[in-house]
mmCIF file with all atom_site columns, C-alpha atoms in Angstrom:
data_model
loop_
_atom_site.group_PDB
_atom_site.id
_atom_site.type_symbol
_atom_site.label_atom_id
_atom_site.label_alt_id
_atom_site.label_comp_id
_atom_site.label_asym_id
_atom_site.label_entity_id
_atom_site.label_seq_id
_atom_site.pdbx_PDB_ins_code
_atom_site.Cartn_x
_atom_site.Cartn_y
_atom_site.Cartn_z
_atom_site.occupancy
_atom_site.B_iso_or_equiv
_atom_site.pdbx_formal_charge
_atom_site.auth_seq_id
_atom_site.auth_comp_id
_atom_site.auth_asym_id
_atom_site.auth_atom_id
_atom_site.pdbx_PDB_model_num
ATOM 1   C CA . PRO A 1 1   ? -15.157 -9.608  -0.555  1.00 0.00 ? 133 PRO A CA 1
ATOM 2   C CA . GLY A 1 2   ? -15.185 -5.856  -0.738  1.00 0.00 ? 134 GLY A CA 1
ATOM 3   C CA . TRP A 1 3   ? -12.816 -5.303  -3.650  1.00 0.00 ? 135 TRP A CA 1
ATOM 4   C CA . HIS A 1 4   ? -13.765 -2.350  -5.823  1.00 0.00 ? 136 HIS A CA 1
ATOM 5   C CA . SER A 1 5   ? -11.790 -3.584  -8.836  1.00 0.00 ? 137 SER A CA 1
ATOM 6   C CA . VAL A 1 6   ? -9.410  -6.414  -9.667  1.00 0.00 ? 138 VAL A CA 1
ATOM 7   C CA . ALA A 1 7   ? -7.321  -6.630  -12.843 1.00 0.00 ? 139 ALA A CA 1
ATOM 8   C CA . ILE A 1 8   ? -6.528  -10.300 -13.485 1.00 0.00 ? 140 ILE A CA 1
ATOM 9   C CA . PRO A 1 9   ? -2.981  -10.449 -14.855 1.00 0.00 ? 141 PRO A CA 1
ATOM 10  C CA . SER A 1 10  ? -2.361  -11.387 -18.451 1.00 0.00 ? 142 SER A CA 1
ATOM 11  C CA . ARG A 1 11  ? 0.535   -13.465 -19.640 1.00 0.00 ? 143 ARG A CA 1
ATOM 12  C CA . SER A 1 12  ? 2.396   -13.684 -22.914 1.00 0.00 ? 144 SER A CA 1
ATOM 13  C CA . THR A 1 13  ? 4.843   -16.172 -24.374 1.00 0.00 ? 145 THR A CA 1
ATOM 14  C CA . GLU A 1 14  ? 7.260   -15.225 -27.098 1.00 0.00 ? 146 GLU A CA 1
ATOM 15  C CA . GLN A 1 15  ? 8.671   -17.498 -29.739 1.00 0.00 ? 147 GLN A CA 1
ATOM 16  C CA . ASP A 1 16  ? 12.409  -18.050 -29.410 1.00 0.00 ? 148 ASP A CA 1
ATOM 17  C CA . GLU A 1 17  ? 13.878  -16.087 -32.366 1.00 0.00 ? 149 GLU A CA 1
ATOM 18  C CA . TYR A 1 18  ? 17.188  -18.005 -32.379 1.00 0.00 ? 150 TYR A CA 1
ATOM 19  C CA . ARG A 1 19  ? 15.463  -21.357 -32.824 1.00 0.00 ? 151 ARG A CA 1
ATOM 20  C CA . GLU A 1 20  ? 13.103  -19.900 -35.424 1.00 0.00 ? 152 GLU A CA 1
ATOM 21  C CA . GLU A 1 21  ? 16.094  -18.798 -37.546 1.00 0.00 ? 153 GLU A CA 1
ATOM 22  C CA . ASN A 1 22  ? 17.468  -22.351 -37.461 1.00 0.00 ? 154 ASN A CA 1
ATOM 23  C CA . GLY A 1 23  ? 14.205  -23.862 -38.700 1.00 0.00 ? 155 GLY A CA 1
ATOM 24  C CA . GLU A 1 24  ? 13.126  -25.133 -35.289 1.00 0.00 ? 156 GLU A CA 1
ATOM 25  C CA . THR A 1 25  ? 10.080  -24.072 -33.355 1.00 0.00 ? 157 THR A CA 1
ATOM 26  C CA . ASP A 1 26  ? 10.583  -23.373 -29.688 1.00 0.00 ? 158 ASP A CA 1
ATOM 27  C CA . TRP A 1 27  ? 8.870   -21.131 -27.205 1.00 0.00 ? 159 TRP A CA 1
ATOM 28  C CA . GLY A 1 28  ? 10.708  -18.380 -25.409 1.00 0.00 ? 160 GLY A CA 1
ATOM 29  C CA . GLN A 1 29  ? 10.145  -16.984 -21.975 1.00 0.00 ? 161 GLN A CA 1
ATOM 30  C CA . THR A 1 30  ? 6.648   -16.425 -20.594 1.00 0.00 ? 162 THR A CA 1
ATOM 31  C CA . SER A 1 31  ? 6.042   -13.144 -18.792 1.00 0.00 ? 163 SER A CA 1
ATOM 32  C CA . PHE A 1 32  ? 3.235   -12.241 -16.408 1.00 0.00 ? 164 PHE A CA 1
ATOM 33  C CA . ASP A 1 33  ? 1.722   -8.853  -15.657 1.00 0.00 ? 165 ASP A CA 1
ATOM 34  C CA . ASP A 1 34  ? 1.106   -7.850  -12.050 1.00 0.00 ? 166 ASP A CA 1
ATOM 35  C CA . LEU A 1 35  ? -2.207  -8.222  -10.238 1.00 0.00 ? 167 LEU A CA 1
ATOM 36  C CA . GLU A 1 36  ? -3.820  -4.852  -9.472  1.00 0.00 ? 168 GLU A CA 1
ATOM 37  C CA . MET A 1 37  ? -6.554  -4.494  -6.869  1.00 0.00 ? 169 MET A CA 1
ATOM 38  C CA . GLU A 1 38  ? -8.536  -1.646  -5.269  1.00 0.00 ? 170 GLU A CA 1
ATOM 39  C CA . ARG A 1 39  ? -10.868 -1.630  -2.308  1.00 0.00 ? 171 ARG A CA 1
ATOM 40  C CA . GLY A 1 40  ? -12.565 0.769   0.033   1.00 0.00 ? 172 GLY A CA 1
ATOM 41  C CA . VAL A 1 41  ? -10.644 1.463   3.221   1.00 0.00 ? 173 VAL A CA 1
ATOM 42  C CA . LYS A 1 42  ? -12.029 -0.598  6.096   1.00 0.00 ? 174 LYS A CA 1
ATOM 43  C CA . PRO A 1 43  ? -12.008 0.762   9.658   1.00 0.00 ? 175 PRO A CA 1
ATOM 44  C CA . ASN A 1 44  ? -9.396  -0.914  11.875  1.00 0.00 ? 176 ASN A CA 1
ATOM 45  C CA . ASP A 1 45  ? -8.151  -3.111  8.984   1.00 0.00 ? 177 ASP A CA 1
ATOM 46  C CA . THR A 1 46  ? -4.456  -2.620  8.254   1.00 0.00 ? 178 THR A CA 1
ATOM 47  C CA . THR A 1 47  ? -4.015  -5.973  6.469   1.00 0.00 ? 179 THR A CA 1
ATOM 48  C CA . LEU A 1 48  ? -2.762  -4.539  3.172   1.00 0.00 ? 180 LEU A CA 1
ATOM 49  C CA . TYR A 1 49  ? -0.543  -1.941  4.818   1.00 0.00 ? 181 TYR A CA 1
ATOM 50  C CA . ASP A 1 50  ? 0.948   -4.578  7.139   1.00 0.00 ? 182 ASP A CA 1
ATOM 51  C CA . TRP A 1 51  ? 1.613   -6.924  4.222   1.00 0.00 ? 183 TRP A CA 1
ATOM 52  C CA . ALA A 1 52  ? 3.358   -4.144  2.286   1.00 0.00 ? 184 ALA A CA 1
ATOM 53  C CA . GLU A 1 53  ? 5.425   -3.248  5.362   1.00 0.00 ? 185 GLU A CA 1
ATOM 54  C CA . ALA A 1 54  ? 6.560   -6.864  5.757   1.00 0.00 ? 186 ALA A CA 1
ATOM 55  C CA . VAL A 1 55  ? 7.897   -6.737  2.191   1.00 0.00 ? 187 VAL A CA 1
ATOM 56  C CA . VAL A 1 56  ? 9.679   -3.412  2.811   1.00 0.00 ? 188 VAL A CA 1
ATOM 57  C CA . GLU A 1 57  ? 11.246  -4.830  5.981   1.00 0.00 ? 189 GLU A CA 1
ATOM 58  C CA . GLY A 1 58  ? 12.451  -7.950  4.126   1.00 0.00 ? 190 GLY A CA 1
ATOM 59  C CA . ASP A 1 59  ? 10.299  -10.347 6.171   1.00 0.00 ? 191 ASP A CA 1
ATOM 60  C CA . VAL A 1 60  ? 9.952   -13.210 3.675   1.00 0.00 ? 192 VAL A CA 1
ATOM 61  C CA . GLU A 1 61  ? 7.732   -15.259 6.017   1.00 0.00 ? 193 GLU A CA 1
ATOM 62  C CA . GLU A 1 62  ? 5.097   -12.502 6.169   1.00 0.00 ? 194 GLU A CA 1
ATOM 63  C CA . GLY A 1 63  ? 5.862   -10.855 2.824   1.00 0.00 ? 195 GLY A CA 1
ATOM 64  C CA . ARG A 1 64  ? 5.194   -13.842 0.553   1.00 0.00 ? 196 ARG A CA 1
ATOM 65  C CA . LYS A 1 65  ? 1.653   -15.214 0.488   1.00 0.00 ? 197 LYS A CA 1
ATOM 66  C CA . GLU A 1 66  ? -0.510  -17.694 -1.386  1.00 0.00 ? 198 GLU A CA 1
ATOM 67  C CA . ILE A 1 67  ? -3.592  -15.800 -2.546  1.00 0.00 ? 199 ILE A CA 1
ATOM 68  C CA . ALA A 1 68  ? -6.612  -16.513 -4.706  1.00 0.00 ? 200 ALA A CA 1
ATOM 69  C CA . VAL A 1 69  ? -8.860  -14.274 -6.769  1.00 0.00 ? 201 VAL A CA 1
ATOM 70  C CA . VAL A 1 70  ? -12.351 -15.750 -6.870  1.00 0.00 ? 202 VAL A CA 1
ATOM 71  C CA . LEU A 1 71  ? -15.109 -14.577 -9.215  1.00 0.00 ? 203 LEU A CA 1
ATOM 72  C CA . LEU A 1 72  ? -18.553 -15.044 -7.654  1.00 0.00 ? 204 LEU A CA 1
ATOM 73  C CA . ASP A 1 73  ? -21.961 -14.879 -9.293  1.00 0.00 ? 205 ASP A CA 1
ATOM 74  C CA . GLU A 1 74  ? -24.950 -13.007 -7.854  1.00 0.00 ? 206 GLU A CA 1
ATOM 75  C CA . ASN A 1 75  ? -25.702 -15.994 -5.584  1.00 0.00 ? 207 ASN A CA 1
ATOM 76  C CA . GLY A 1 76  ? -22.172 -16.133 -4.160  1.00 0.00 ? 208 GLY A CA 1
ATOM 77  C CA . GLU A 1 77  ? -21.258 -19.252 -6.143  1.00 0.00 ? 209 GLU A CA 1
ATOM 78  C CA . THR A 1 78  ? -17.696 -19.540 -7.469  1.00 0.00 ? 210 THR A CA 1
ATOM 79  C CA . GLN A 1 79  ? -17.512 -19.073 -11.243 1.00 0.00 ? 211 GLN A CA 1
ATOM 80  C CA . ALA A 1 80  ? -13.739 -18.868 -11.710 1.00 0.00 ? 212 ALA A CA 1
ATOM 81  C CA . GLU A 1 81  ? -10.646 -18.881 -9.515  1.00 0.00 ? 213 GLU A CA 1
ATOM 82  C CA . TRP A 1 82  ? -7.024  -17.902 -10.020 1.00 0.00 ? 214 TRP A CA 1
ATOM 83  C CA . GLU A 1 83  ? -4.353  -18.949 -7.496  1.00 0.00 ? 215 GLU A CA 1
ATOM 84  C CA . LEU A 1 84  ? -1.184  -16.895 -7.190  1.00 0.00 ? 216 LEU A CA 1
ATOM 85  C CA . GLN A 1 85  ? 1.790   -18.509 -5.502  1.00 0.00 ? 217 GLN A CA 1
ATOM 86  C CA . GLU A 1 86  ? 4.553   -16.725 -3.618  1.00 0.00 ? 218 GLU A CA 1
ATOM 87  C CA . ALA A 1 87  ? 2.817   -13.358 -4.060  1.00 0.00 ? 219 ALA A CA 1
ATOM 88  C CA . TRP A 1 88  ? 4.121   -10.087 -2.637  1.00 0.00 ? 220 TRP A CA 1
ATOM 89  C CA . ILE A 1 89  ? 3.064   -6.449  -2.762  1.00 0.00 ? 221 ILE A CA 1
ATOM 90  C CA . THR A 1 90  ? 5.231   -4.290  -5.022  1.00 0.00 ? 222 THR A CA 1
ATOM 91  C CA . ALA A 1 91  ? 3.196   -1.109  -4.521  1.00 0.00 ? 223 ALA A CA 1
ATOM 92  C CA . TYR A 1 92  ? 0.762   0.070   -1.864  1.00 0.00 ? 224 TYR A CA 1
ATOM 93  C CA . ASP A 1 93  ? -1.210  3.248   -2.548  1.00 0.00 ? 225 ASP A CA 1
ATOM 94  C CA . PRO A 1 94  ? -3.075  4.718   0.429   1.00 0.00 ? 226 PRO A CA 1
ATOM 95  C CA . PRO A 1 95  ? -6.329  6.558   -0.225  1.00 0.00 ? 227 PRO A CA 1
ATOM 96  C CA . GLU A 1 96  ? -6.453  10.136  -1.385  1.00 0.00 ? 228 GLU A CA 1
ATOM 97  C CA . LEU A 1 97  ? -8.276  12.119  1.278   1.00 0.00 ? 229 LEU A CA 1
ATOM 98  C CA . ASP A 1 98  ? -10.489 14.892  -0.092  1.00 0.00 ? 230 ASP A CA 1
ATOM 99  C CA . ALA A 1 99  ? -12.964 16.662  2.202   1.00 0.00 ? 231 ALA A CA 1
ATOM 100 C CA . GLY A 1 100 ? -14.922 17.865  -0.848  1.00 0.00 ? 232 GLY A CA 1
ATOM 101 C CA . ALA A 1 101 ? -15.361 14.425  -2.405  1.00 0.00 ? 233 ALA A CA 1
ATOM 102 C CA . ASP A 1 102 ? -19.153 14.341  -1.847  1.00 0.00 ? 234 ASP A CA 1
ATOM 103 C CA . GLY A 1 103 ? -19.252 11.022  0.003   1.00 0.00 ? 235 GLY A CA 1
ATOM 104 C CA . ASP A 1 104 ? -16.872 9.082   -2.232  1.00 0.00 ? 236 ASP A CA 1
ATOM 105 C CA . VAL A 1 105 ? -15.313 6.040   -0.590  1.00 0.00 ? 237 VAL A CA 1
ATOM 106 C CA . ALA A 1 106 ? -11.630 6.278   0.312   1.00 0.00 ? 238 ALA A CA 1
ATOM 107 C CA . ILE A 1 107 ? -9.875  3.705   -1.913  1.00 0.00 ? 239 ILE A CA 1
ATOM 108 C CA . GLU A 1 108 ? -6.577  1.937   -1.216  1.00 0.00 ? 240 GLU A CA 1
ATOM 109 C CA . SER A 1 109 ? -4.858  -0.080  -3.930  1.00 0.00 ? 241 SER A CA 1
ATOM 110 C CA . ILE A 1 110 ? -2.104  -2.640  -4.244  1.00 0.00 ? 242 ILE A CA 1
ATOM 111 C CA . THR A 1 111 ? 0.012   -4.082  -7.021  1.00 0.00 ? 243 THR A CA 1
ATOM 112 C CA . VAL A 1 112 ? 1.004   -7.711  -6.481  1.00 0.00 ? 244 VAL A CA 1
ATOM 113 C CA . ALA A 1 113 ? 3.795   -9.676  -8.168  1.00 0.00 ? 245 ALA A CA 1
ATOM 114 C CA . TYR A 1 114 ? 3.960   -13.464 -7.909  1.00 0.00 ? 246 TYR A CA 1
ATOM 115 C CA . ASP A 1 115 ? 5.979   -16.465 -9.019  1.00 0.00 ? 247 ASP A CA 1
ATOM 116 C CA . LYS A 1 116 ? 3.181   -18.540 -10.561 1.00 0.00 ? 248 LYS A CA 1
ATOM 117 C CA . MET A 1 117 ? -0.500  -18.197 -11.421 1.00 0.00 ? 249 MET A CA 1
ATOM 118 C CA . ASP A 1 118 ? -2.921  -21.073 -12.068 1.00 0.00 ? 250 ASP A CA 1
ATOM 119 C CA . ARG A 1 119 ? -6.535  -20.995 -13.198 1.00 0.00 ? 251 ARG A CA 1
ATOM 120 C CA . VAL A 1 120 ? -8.342  -23.485 -10.964 1.00 0.00 ? 252 VAL A CA 1
ATOM 121 C CA . GLU A 1 121 ? -11.061 -25.604 -12.529 1.00 0.00 ? 253 GLU A CA 1
ATOM 122 C CA . GLN A 1 122 ? -14.364 -25.633 -10.670 1.00 0.00 ? 254 GLN A CA 1
#
């Protein structure tokens, strides 16, 4: 809860050109985009910063996580879920602080890479 925006990663699979030239059909490598998320800064919550620091420090135990992105309806019921395995933060962007922002919320964002993503059936 509390995420301002979440960009669910897309994936693409290319056809293997070598096999195509030889009259065979075969799929090439599948690539995944990164997960991008933004949320308002929460008082006394350094969870994202701490996770990013664990990655920078090379702490694999704390740096790699199993996470899920869950889409809820207006009643809080799960509509869709994506599980990301062995996820780690590749970029942490702290909020931009602007005294003249007229009450805008300070936003922090992360970019997350992962080894595998599954869409979970409900």
